[in-house]
Coordinates of C-alpha atoms in Angstrom, one line a residue:
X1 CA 0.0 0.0 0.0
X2 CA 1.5 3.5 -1.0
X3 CA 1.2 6.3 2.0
X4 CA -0.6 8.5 -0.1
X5 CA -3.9 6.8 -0.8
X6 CA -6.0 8.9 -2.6
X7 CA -9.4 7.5 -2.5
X8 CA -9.1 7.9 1.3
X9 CA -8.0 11.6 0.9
X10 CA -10.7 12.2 -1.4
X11 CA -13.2 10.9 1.3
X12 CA -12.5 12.5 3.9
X13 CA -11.6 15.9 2.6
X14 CA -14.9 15.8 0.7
X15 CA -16.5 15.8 4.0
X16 CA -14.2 17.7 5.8
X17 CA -13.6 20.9 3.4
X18 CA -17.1 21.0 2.4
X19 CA -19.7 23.8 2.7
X20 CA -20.9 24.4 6.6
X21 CA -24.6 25.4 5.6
X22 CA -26.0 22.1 5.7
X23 CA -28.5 21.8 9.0
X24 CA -29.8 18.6 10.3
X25 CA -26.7 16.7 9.4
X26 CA -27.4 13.3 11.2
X27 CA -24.0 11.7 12.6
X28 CA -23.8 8.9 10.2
X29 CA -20.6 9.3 8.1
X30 CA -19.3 5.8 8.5
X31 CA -16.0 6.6 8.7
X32 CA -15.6 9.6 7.8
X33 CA -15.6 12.9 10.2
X34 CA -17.4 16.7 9.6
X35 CA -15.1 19.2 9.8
X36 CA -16.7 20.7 13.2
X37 CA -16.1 17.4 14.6
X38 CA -12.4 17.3 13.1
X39 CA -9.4 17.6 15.7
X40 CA -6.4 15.6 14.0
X41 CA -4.3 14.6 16.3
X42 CA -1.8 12.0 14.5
X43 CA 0.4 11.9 11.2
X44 CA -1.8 9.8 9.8
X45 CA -5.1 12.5 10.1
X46 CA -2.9 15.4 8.9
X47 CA -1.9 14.0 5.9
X48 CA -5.1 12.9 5.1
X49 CA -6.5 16.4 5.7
X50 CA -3.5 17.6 3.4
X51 CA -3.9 15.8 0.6
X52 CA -6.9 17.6 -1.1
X53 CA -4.7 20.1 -1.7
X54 CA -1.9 18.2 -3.6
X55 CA -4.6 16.3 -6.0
X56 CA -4.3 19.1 -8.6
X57 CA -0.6 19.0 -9.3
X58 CA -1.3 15.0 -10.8
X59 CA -4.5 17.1 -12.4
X60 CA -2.6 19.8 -14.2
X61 CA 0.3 17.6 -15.0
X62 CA -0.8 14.9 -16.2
X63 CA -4.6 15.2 -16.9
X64 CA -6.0 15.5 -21.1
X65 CA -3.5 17.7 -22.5
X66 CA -1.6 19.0 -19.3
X67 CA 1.0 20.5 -18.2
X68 CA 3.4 17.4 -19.5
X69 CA 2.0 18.3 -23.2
X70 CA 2.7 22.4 -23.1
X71 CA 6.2 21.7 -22.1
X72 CA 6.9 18.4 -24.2
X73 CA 4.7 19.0 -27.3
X74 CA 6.3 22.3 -27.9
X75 CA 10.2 21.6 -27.5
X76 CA 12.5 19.6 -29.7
X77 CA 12.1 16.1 -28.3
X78 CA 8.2 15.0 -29.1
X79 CA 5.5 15.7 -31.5
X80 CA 2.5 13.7 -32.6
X81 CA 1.7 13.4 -36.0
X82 CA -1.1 12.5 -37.9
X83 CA -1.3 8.7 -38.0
X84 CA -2.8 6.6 -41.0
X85 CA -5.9 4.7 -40.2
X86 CA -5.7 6.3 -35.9
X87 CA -5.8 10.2 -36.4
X88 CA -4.3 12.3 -33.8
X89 CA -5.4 15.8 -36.1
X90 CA -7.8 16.7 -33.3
X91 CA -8.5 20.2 -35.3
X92 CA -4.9 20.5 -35.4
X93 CA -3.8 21.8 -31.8
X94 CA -0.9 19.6 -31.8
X95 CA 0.6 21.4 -34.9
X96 CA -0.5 24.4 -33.2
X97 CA 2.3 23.3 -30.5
X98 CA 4.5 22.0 -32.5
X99 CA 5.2 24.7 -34.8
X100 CA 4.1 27.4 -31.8
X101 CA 1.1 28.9 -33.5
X102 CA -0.9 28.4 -30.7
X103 CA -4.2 30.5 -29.8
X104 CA -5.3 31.8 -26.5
X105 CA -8.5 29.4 -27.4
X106 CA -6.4 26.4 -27.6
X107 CA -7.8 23.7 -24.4
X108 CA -3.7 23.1 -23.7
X109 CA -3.2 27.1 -23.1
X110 CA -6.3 27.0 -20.9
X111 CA -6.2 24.0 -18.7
X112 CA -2.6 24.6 -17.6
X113 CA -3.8 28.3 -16.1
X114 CA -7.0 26.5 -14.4
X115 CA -6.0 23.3 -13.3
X116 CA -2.9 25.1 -11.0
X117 CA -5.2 28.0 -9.9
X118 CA -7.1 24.9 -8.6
X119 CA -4.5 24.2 -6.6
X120 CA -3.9 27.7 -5.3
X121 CA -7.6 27.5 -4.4
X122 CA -7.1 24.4 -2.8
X123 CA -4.3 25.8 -0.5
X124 CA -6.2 29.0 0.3
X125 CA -9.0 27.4 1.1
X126 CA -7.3 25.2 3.4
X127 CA -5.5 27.6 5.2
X128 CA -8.6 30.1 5.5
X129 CA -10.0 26.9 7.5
X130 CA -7.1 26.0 9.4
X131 CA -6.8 30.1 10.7
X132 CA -10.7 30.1 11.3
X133 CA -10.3 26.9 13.6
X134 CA -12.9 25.5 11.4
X135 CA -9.9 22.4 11.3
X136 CA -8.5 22.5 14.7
X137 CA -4.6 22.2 15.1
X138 CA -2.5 23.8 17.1
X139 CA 0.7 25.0 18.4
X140 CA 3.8 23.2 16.1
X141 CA 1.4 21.3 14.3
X142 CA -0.4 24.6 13.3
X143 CA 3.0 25.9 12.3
X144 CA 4.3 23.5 10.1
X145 CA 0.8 22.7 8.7
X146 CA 0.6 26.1 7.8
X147 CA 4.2 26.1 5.8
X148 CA 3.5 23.3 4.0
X149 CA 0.8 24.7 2.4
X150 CA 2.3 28.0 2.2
X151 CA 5.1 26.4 -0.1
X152 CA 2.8 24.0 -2.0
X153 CA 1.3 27.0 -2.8
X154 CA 3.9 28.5 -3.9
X155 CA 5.0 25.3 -6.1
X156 CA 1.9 25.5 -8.1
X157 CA 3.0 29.3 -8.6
X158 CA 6.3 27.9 -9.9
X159 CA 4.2 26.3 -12.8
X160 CA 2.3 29.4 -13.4
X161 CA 5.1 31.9 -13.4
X162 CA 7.2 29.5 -16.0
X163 CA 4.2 29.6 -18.5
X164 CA 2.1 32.8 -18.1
X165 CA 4.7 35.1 -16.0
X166 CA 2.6 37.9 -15.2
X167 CA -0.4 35.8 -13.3
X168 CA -2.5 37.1 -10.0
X169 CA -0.9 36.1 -6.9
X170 CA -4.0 35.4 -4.9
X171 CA -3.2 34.3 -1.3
X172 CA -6.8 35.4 1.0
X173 CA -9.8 32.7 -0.3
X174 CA -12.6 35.0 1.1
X175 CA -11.6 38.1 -1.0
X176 CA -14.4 38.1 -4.0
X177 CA -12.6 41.0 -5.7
X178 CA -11.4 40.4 -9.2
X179 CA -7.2 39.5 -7.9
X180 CA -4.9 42.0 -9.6
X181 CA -2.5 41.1 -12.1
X182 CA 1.3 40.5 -10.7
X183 CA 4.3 41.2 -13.1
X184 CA 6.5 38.4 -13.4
X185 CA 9.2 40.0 -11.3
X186 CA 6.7 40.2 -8.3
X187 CA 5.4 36.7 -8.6
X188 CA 9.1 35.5 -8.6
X189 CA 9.6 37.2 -5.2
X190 CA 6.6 36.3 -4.1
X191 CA 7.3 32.2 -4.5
X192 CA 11.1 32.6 -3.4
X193 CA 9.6 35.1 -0.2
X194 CA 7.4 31.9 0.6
X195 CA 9.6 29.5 0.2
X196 CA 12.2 31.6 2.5
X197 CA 10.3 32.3 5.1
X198 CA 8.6 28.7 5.6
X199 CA 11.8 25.8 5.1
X200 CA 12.4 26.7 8.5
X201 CA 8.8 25.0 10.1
X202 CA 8.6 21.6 7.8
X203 CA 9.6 18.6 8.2
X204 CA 12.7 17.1 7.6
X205 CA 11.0 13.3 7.0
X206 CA 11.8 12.4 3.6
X207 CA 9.3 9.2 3.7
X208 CA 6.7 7.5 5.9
X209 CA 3.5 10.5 5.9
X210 CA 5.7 13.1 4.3
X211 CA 6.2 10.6 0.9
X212 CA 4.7 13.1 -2.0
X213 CA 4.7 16.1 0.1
X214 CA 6.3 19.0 0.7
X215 CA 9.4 18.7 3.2
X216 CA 12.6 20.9 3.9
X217 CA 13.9 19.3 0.6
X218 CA 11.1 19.6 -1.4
X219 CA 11.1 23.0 -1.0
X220 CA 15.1 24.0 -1.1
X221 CA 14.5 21.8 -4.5
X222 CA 11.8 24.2 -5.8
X223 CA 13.8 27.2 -4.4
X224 CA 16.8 26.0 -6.5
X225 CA 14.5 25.7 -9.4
X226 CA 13.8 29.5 -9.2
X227 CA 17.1 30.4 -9.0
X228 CA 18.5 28.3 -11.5
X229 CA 14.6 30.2 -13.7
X230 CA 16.0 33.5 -12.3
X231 CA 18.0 35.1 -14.9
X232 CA 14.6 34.2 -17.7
X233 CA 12.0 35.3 -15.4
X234 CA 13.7 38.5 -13.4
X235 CA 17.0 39.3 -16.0
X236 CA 18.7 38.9 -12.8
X237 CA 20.9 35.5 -12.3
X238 CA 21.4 34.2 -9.3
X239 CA 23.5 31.3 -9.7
X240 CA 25.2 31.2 -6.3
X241 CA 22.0 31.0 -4.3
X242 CA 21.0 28.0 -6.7
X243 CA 24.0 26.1 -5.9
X244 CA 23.3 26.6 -2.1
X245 CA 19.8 25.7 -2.3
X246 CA 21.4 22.3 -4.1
X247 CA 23.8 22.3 -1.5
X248 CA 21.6 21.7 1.2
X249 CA 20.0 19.2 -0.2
X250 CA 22.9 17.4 -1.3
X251 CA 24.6 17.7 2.2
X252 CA 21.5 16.0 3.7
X253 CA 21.6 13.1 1.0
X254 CA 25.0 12.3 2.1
X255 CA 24.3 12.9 5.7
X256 CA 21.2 10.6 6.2
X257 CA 21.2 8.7 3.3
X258 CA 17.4 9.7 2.5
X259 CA 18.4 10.8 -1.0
X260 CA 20.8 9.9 -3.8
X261 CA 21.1 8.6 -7.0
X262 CA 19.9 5.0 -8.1
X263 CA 22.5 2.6 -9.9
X264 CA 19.7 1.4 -12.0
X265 CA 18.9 4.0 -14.3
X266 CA 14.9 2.4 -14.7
X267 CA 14.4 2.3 -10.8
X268 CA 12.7 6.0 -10.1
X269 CA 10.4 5.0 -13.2
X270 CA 9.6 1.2 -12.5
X271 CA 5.2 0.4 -11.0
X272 CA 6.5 0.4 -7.4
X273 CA 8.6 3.4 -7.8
X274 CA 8.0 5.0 -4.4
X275 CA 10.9 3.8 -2.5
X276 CA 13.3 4.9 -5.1
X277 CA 15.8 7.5 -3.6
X278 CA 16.2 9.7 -6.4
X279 CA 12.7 10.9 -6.3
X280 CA 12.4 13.7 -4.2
X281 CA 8.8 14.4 -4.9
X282 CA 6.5 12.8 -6.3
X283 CA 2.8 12.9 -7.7
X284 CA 1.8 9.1 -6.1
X285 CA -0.7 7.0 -8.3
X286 CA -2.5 3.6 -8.0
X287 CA -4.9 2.9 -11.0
X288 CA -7.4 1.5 -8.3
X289 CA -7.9 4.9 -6.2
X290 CA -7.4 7.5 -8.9
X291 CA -9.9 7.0 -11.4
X292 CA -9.2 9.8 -13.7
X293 CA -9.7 8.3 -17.5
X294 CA -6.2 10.4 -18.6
X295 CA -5.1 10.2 -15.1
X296 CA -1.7 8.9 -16.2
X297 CA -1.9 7.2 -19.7
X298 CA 1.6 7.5 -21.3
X299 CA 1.3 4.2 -22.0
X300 CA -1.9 4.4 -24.4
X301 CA -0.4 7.5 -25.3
X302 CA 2.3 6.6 -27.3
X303 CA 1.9 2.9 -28.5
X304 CA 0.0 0.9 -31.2
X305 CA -3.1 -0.5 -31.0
X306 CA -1.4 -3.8 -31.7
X307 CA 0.7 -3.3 -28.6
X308 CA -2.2 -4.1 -26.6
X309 CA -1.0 -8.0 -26.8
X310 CA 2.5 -7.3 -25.8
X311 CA 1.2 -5.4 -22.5
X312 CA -2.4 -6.8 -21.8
X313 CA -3.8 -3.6 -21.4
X314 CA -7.7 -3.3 -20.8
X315 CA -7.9 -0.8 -23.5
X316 CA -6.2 -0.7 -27.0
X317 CA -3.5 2.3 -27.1
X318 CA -3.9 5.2 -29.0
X319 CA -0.6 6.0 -30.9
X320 CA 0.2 9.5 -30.6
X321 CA 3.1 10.9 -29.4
X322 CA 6.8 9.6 -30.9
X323 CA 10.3 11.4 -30.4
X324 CA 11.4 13.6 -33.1
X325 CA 14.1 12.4 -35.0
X326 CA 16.7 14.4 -34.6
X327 CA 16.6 14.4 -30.6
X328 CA 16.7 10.6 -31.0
X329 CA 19.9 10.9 -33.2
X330 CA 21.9 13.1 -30.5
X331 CA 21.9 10.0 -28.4
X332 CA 25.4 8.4 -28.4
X333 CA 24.4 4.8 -29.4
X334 CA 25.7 3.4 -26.9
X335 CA 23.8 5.3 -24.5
X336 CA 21.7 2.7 -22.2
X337 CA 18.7 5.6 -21.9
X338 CA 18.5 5.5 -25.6
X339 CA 17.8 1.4 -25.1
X340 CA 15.6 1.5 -22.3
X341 CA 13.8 4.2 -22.4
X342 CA 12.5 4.2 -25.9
X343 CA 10.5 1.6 -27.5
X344 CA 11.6 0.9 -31.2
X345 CA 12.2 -2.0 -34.0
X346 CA 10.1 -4.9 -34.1
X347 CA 6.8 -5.2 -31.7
X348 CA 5.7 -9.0 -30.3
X349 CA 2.9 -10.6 -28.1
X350 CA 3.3 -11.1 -24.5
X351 CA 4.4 -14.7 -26.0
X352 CA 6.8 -13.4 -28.4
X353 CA 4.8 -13.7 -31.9
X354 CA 6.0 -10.7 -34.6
X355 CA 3.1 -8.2 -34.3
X356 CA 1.7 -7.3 -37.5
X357 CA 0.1 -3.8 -38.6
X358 CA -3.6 -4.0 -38.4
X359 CA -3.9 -2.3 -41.4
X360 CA -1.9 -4.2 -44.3
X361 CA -0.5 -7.2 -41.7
X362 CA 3.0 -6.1 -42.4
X363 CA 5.7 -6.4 -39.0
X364 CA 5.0 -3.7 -36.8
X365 CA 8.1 -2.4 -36.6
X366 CA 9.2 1.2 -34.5
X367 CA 11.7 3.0 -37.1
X368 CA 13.4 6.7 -35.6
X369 CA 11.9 8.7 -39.2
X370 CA 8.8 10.1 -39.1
X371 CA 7.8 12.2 -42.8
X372 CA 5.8 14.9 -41.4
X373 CA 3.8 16.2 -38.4
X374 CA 0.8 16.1 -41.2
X375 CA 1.8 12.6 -42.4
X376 CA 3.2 9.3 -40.6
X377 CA 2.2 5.9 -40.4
X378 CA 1.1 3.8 -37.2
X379 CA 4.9 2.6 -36.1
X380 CA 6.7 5.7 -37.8
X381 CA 9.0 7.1 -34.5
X382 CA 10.5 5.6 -31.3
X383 CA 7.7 5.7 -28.3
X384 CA 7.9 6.2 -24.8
X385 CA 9.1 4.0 -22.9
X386 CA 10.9 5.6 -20.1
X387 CA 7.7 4.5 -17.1
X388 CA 7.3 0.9 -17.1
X389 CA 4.2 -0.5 -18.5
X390 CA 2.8 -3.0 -16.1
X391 CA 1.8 -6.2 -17.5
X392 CA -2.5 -6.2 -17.7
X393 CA -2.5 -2.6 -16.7
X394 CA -5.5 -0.4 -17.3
X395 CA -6.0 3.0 -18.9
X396 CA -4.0 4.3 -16.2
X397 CA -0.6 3.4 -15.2
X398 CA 0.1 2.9 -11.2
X399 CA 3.3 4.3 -11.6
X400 CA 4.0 7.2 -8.9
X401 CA 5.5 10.1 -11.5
X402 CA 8.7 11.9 -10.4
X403 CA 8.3 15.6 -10.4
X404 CA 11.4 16.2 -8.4
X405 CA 14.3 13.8 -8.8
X406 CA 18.0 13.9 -7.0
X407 CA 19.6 13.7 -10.2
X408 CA 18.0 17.2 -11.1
X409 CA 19.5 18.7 -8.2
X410 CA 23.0 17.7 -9.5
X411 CA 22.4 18.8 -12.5
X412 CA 21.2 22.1 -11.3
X413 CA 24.5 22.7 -9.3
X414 CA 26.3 21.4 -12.6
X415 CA 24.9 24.2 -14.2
X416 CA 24.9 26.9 -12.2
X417 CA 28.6 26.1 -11.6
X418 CA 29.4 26.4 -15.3
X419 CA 27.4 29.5 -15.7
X420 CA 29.1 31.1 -12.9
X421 CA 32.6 30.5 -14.1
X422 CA 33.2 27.5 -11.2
X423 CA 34.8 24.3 -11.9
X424 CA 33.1 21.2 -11.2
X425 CA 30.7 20.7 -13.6
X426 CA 32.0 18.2 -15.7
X427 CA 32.3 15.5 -12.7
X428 CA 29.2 16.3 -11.6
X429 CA 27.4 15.5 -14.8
X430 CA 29.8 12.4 -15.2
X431 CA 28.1 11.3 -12.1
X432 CA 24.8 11.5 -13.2
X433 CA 25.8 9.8 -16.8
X434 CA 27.8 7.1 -15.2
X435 CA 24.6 4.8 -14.8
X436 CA 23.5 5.1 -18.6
X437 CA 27.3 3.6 -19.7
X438 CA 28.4 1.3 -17.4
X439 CA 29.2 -1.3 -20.1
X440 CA 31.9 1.8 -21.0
X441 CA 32.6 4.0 -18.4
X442 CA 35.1 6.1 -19.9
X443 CA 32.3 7.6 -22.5
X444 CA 30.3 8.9 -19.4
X445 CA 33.1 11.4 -18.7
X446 CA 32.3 14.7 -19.4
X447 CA 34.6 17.9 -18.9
X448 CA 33.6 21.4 -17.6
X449 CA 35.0 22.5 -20.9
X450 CA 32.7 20.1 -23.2
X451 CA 30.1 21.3 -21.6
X452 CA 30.7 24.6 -22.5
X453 CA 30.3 23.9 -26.2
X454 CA 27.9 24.0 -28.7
X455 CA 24.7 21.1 -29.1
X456 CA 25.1 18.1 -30.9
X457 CA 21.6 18.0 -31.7
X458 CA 21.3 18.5 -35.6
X459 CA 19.1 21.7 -35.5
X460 CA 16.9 22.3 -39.0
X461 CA 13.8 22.1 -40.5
X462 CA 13.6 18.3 -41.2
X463 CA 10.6 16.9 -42.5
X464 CA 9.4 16.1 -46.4
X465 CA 8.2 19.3 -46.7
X466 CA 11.5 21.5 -45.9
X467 CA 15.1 20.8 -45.5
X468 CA 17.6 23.5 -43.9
X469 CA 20.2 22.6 -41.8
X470 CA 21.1 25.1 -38.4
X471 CA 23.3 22.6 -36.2
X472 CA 24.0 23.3 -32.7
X473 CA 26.8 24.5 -32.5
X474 CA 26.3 28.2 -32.0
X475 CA 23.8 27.6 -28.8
X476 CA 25.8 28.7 -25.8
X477 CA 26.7 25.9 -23.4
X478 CA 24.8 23.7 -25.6
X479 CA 26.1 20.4 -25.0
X480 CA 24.6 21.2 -21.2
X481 CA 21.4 21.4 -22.8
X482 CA 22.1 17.8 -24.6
X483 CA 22.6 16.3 -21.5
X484 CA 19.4 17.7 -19.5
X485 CA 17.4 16.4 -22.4
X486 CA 19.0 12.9 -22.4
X487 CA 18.3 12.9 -18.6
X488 CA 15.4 13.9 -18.5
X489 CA 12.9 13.0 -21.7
X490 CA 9.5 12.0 -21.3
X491 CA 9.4 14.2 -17.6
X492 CA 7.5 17.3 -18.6
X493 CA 10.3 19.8 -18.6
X494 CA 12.0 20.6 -22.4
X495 CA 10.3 24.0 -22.7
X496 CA 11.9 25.5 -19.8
X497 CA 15.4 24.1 -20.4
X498 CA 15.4 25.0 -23.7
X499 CA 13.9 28.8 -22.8
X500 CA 16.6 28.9 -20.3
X501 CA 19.4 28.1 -22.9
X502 CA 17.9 30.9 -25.8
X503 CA 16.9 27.7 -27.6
X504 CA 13.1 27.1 -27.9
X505 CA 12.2 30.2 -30.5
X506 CA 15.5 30.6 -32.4
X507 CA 15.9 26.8 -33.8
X508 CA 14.3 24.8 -36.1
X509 CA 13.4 21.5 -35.7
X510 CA 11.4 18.4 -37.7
X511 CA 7.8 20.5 -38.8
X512 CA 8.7 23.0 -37.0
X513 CA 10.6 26.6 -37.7
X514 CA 11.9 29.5 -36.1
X515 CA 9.0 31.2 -33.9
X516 CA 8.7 35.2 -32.4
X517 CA 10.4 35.2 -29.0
X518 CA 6.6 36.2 -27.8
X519 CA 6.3 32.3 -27.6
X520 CA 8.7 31.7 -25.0
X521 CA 5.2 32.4 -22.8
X522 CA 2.1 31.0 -23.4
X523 CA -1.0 33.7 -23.4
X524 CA -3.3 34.2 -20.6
X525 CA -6.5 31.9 -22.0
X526 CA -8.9 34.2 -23.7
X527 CA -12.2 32.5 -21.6
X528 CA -9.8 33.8 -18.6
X529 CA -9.6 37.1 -19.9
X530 CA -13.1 37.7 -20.5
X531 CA -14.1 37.1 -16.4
X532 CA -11.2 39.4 -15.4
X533 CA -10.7 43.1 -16.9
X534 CA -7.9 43.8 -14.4
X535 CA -6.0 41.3 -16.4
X536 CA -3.7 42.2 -19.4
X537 CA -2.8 39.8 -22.2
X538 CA 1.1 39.0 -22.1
X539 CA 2.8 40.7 -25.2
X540 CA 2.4 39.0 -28.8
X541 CA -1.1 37.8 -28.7

């Protein structure tokens, strides 16, 4: 059983952080508890009571096109294509992102802005109940109750400020008053003011109640992630506070042996992931208590149909999304996350029969090339692979997913160490690569000043519409920005690296071109904008 067990949190916190009005409630909640009644008084309660107000980070990650899609779907690593016989055109919003023509009508701009305002919401409106006494805790428990959901709030505002920047930082759930727009500058010392302030009150408990919430380390993690953000989002860079945020989270790794990285490059993305120590937060899942149809469906996401009988999945998979070719041919081939974590050549049966395409009953057989975002067939591109997919699974994968992970706090450090002028970078990247070529150890050496040069990726429009070829060589530090994607693939993150490294507007890639450096925001939704005139729409759109 995981800690965090979601059908109980949704029980309970239904009841609990419900409306008051109700009159005549009989006392009959058979196991649950109304909130006048509620007085936690062991781990266990609190992080029940918590939990409602984590649910929308899975939500706005991982939910139909999330957060996971607006930072994969528009970078240089993924794209779904029109498939022969399956479809995937869907009025064309995944050209839209690929080729970042997106409108401020498009459901993938909107949901991203609602679904972690839901999670604001959810924090507010806990913590209006918790300073009403509505939920009764006090003294330390009060405290540190209080600054976890201080910072959890300010991790959903860590999504919000890397894709809309200038949002409303809305922090009193009883005001009614349209909220005030906040430049990006304010909202950025708004998160890292939170953050601050409140390390000081959680917990240090890496596991047990505090698995897949916000600790000390969670939140040093996220504070390093600003930093590291800063120079994009402020024009200021703040490398040196980024490497101390790492630090402490590194120094307690080593200390008490909560964290570190896993030999096994596959362990923080196997089913039962959660005792993996690279994962320093998490968003848990078990396809029996979240119920969500595109809770977490990478899985159906990215295969055949015919994979069905290699898997036995309950449902047939869909086969959308496939890496882009070029970002499979940076790989070095020998490169163990290039064999594990994507699914390519020939597909078989759970008994090891040659699958054959539905559609002409030739082999079903994963080749890297894909024509065209408007053209491909059903097994043109590699697939994801990088979550395992559970033998007999359903439409959602049980998988916890790893938002957090100790190998990004190395690589942060790497960074900020390079881009400060430091030494140091190189071995801490070798470290990271060492698990991905142990069959070769000396090709997982890196130095600092390798790192320092220019991408290996093969930059261009690439597609049978348009050849041009760019390279990678001119991108500043770009081999840095080669290794975070090998790293980290498939996790919901490309945009922002590649922002970070003056990447994601000026380069061309598969179907898609150079875009205006507008796009290195997404708009504020139009459907948004029309319930709030004190908002203004972020330059470009």
């Amino acid at each position: 059983m995981k800690y965090f067990n979601i059908f109980k949190t949704l029980c309970l916190t239904a009841v609990i952080l419900s409306s008051m009005s109700c009159t005549d409630l009989k006392d009959e909640s058979f196991g649950s508890i109304v909130s006048s009644q509620y007085v936690p008084k062991t781990e266990a309660d609190i992080s029940y009571l918590v939990n409602a107000a984590y649910i929308p980070w899975r939500q706005t990650m991982l939910l139909w096109q999330g957060v996971v899609r607006s930072q994969e779907l528009s970078a240089d690593q993924d794209v779904i294509p029109a498939r022969l016989g399956i479809g995937w055109v869907d009025g064309y919003i995944y050209k839209r992102w690929h080729q970042h023509t997106w409108t401020t009508e498009d459901e993938g701009v909107l949901v991203g802005w609602e679904r972690t305002f839901d999670g604001v919401t959810a924090c507010n409106r806990v913590l209006s109940q918790i300073e009403d006494n509505v939920i009764n805790v006090q003294g330390e428990t009060r405290t540190r109750l209080i600054s976890e959901l201080k910072c959890l709030r300010a991790s959903y505002y860590y999504i919000l400020i890397d894709l809309y920047g200038n949002v409303p930082v809305i922090t009193d759930f009883k005001d009614v008053d349209l909220p005030e727009q906040s430049t990006r500058k304010q909202v950025f010392d708004f998160i890292v003011s939170e953050l601050k302030e409140n390390i000081p009150n959680l917990s240090e408990e890496a596991r047990g109640y505090y698995y897949a919430r916000i600790n000390k380390w969670v939140a040093h993690t996220f504070l390093a992630k600003m930093y590291l953000n800063s120079e994009v989002w402020t024009g200021e860079p703040r490398w040196e506070e980024c490497i101390a945020q790492c630090d402490a989270v590194i120094n307690h790794a080593k200390e008490s042996g909560d964290y570190g990285l896993e030999a096994d490059i596959n362990a923080p993305f196997v089913t039962a992931n959660e005792n993996s120590k690279e994962i320093i937060f998490a968003l848990p899942f078990d396809e029996v208590y979240v119920t969500d149809w595109n809770a977490f469906d990478f899985h159906l996401y990215t295969l055949a149909p015919e994979n069905q009988a290699t898997y036995g999945f309950t449902d047939r998979p869909w086969g959308g999304v496939c890496a882009i070719p070029q970002f499979i041919k940076s790989f070095d081939p020998e490169d163990k996350r290039l064999a594990d974590w994507y699914i390519q050549g020939q597909q078989y049966d759970a008994s090891g029969n040659v699958l054959l395409r539905s559609s002409d009953g030739k082999p079903l057989i994963y080749s890297v090339d894909v024509p065209s975002i408007d053209a491909s067939d059903v097994d043109d591109g590699f697939r994801w692979g990088k979550f395992e997919y559970a033998h007999g699974i359903t439409n959602r994968l049980s998988n916890d997913f790893p938002m957090l992970r100790y190998a990004d706090v190395i690589m942060m450090k790497a960074e900020s160490l390079m881009r400060s002028g430091k030494p140091g970078a190189g071995a801490l990247v070798s470290e990271v690569r060492a698990r991905a070529f142990q069959d070769n150890p000396s090709k997982a050496v890196v130095t600092d000043e390798q790192l320092m040069s220019g991408s290996v990726y093969d930059y261009g429009r690439r597609d049978d519409v348009k050849t041009s070829t760019e390279g990678g060589a001119d991108i500043k530090y770009g081999r840095f920005l080669d290794e975070l994607g090998w790293e980290f693939c498939q996790e919901g993150r490309r945009r922002q690296d590649m922002i970070r490294f003056n990447a994601f507007t000026t380069k061309s890639w598969f179907s898609h071109d150079k875009s205006d450096a507008n796009k290195n925001l997404y708009p504020i939704p139009n459907k948004v904008l029309l319930t709030n005139s004190k908002l203004k729409q972020n330059p470009g759109y």
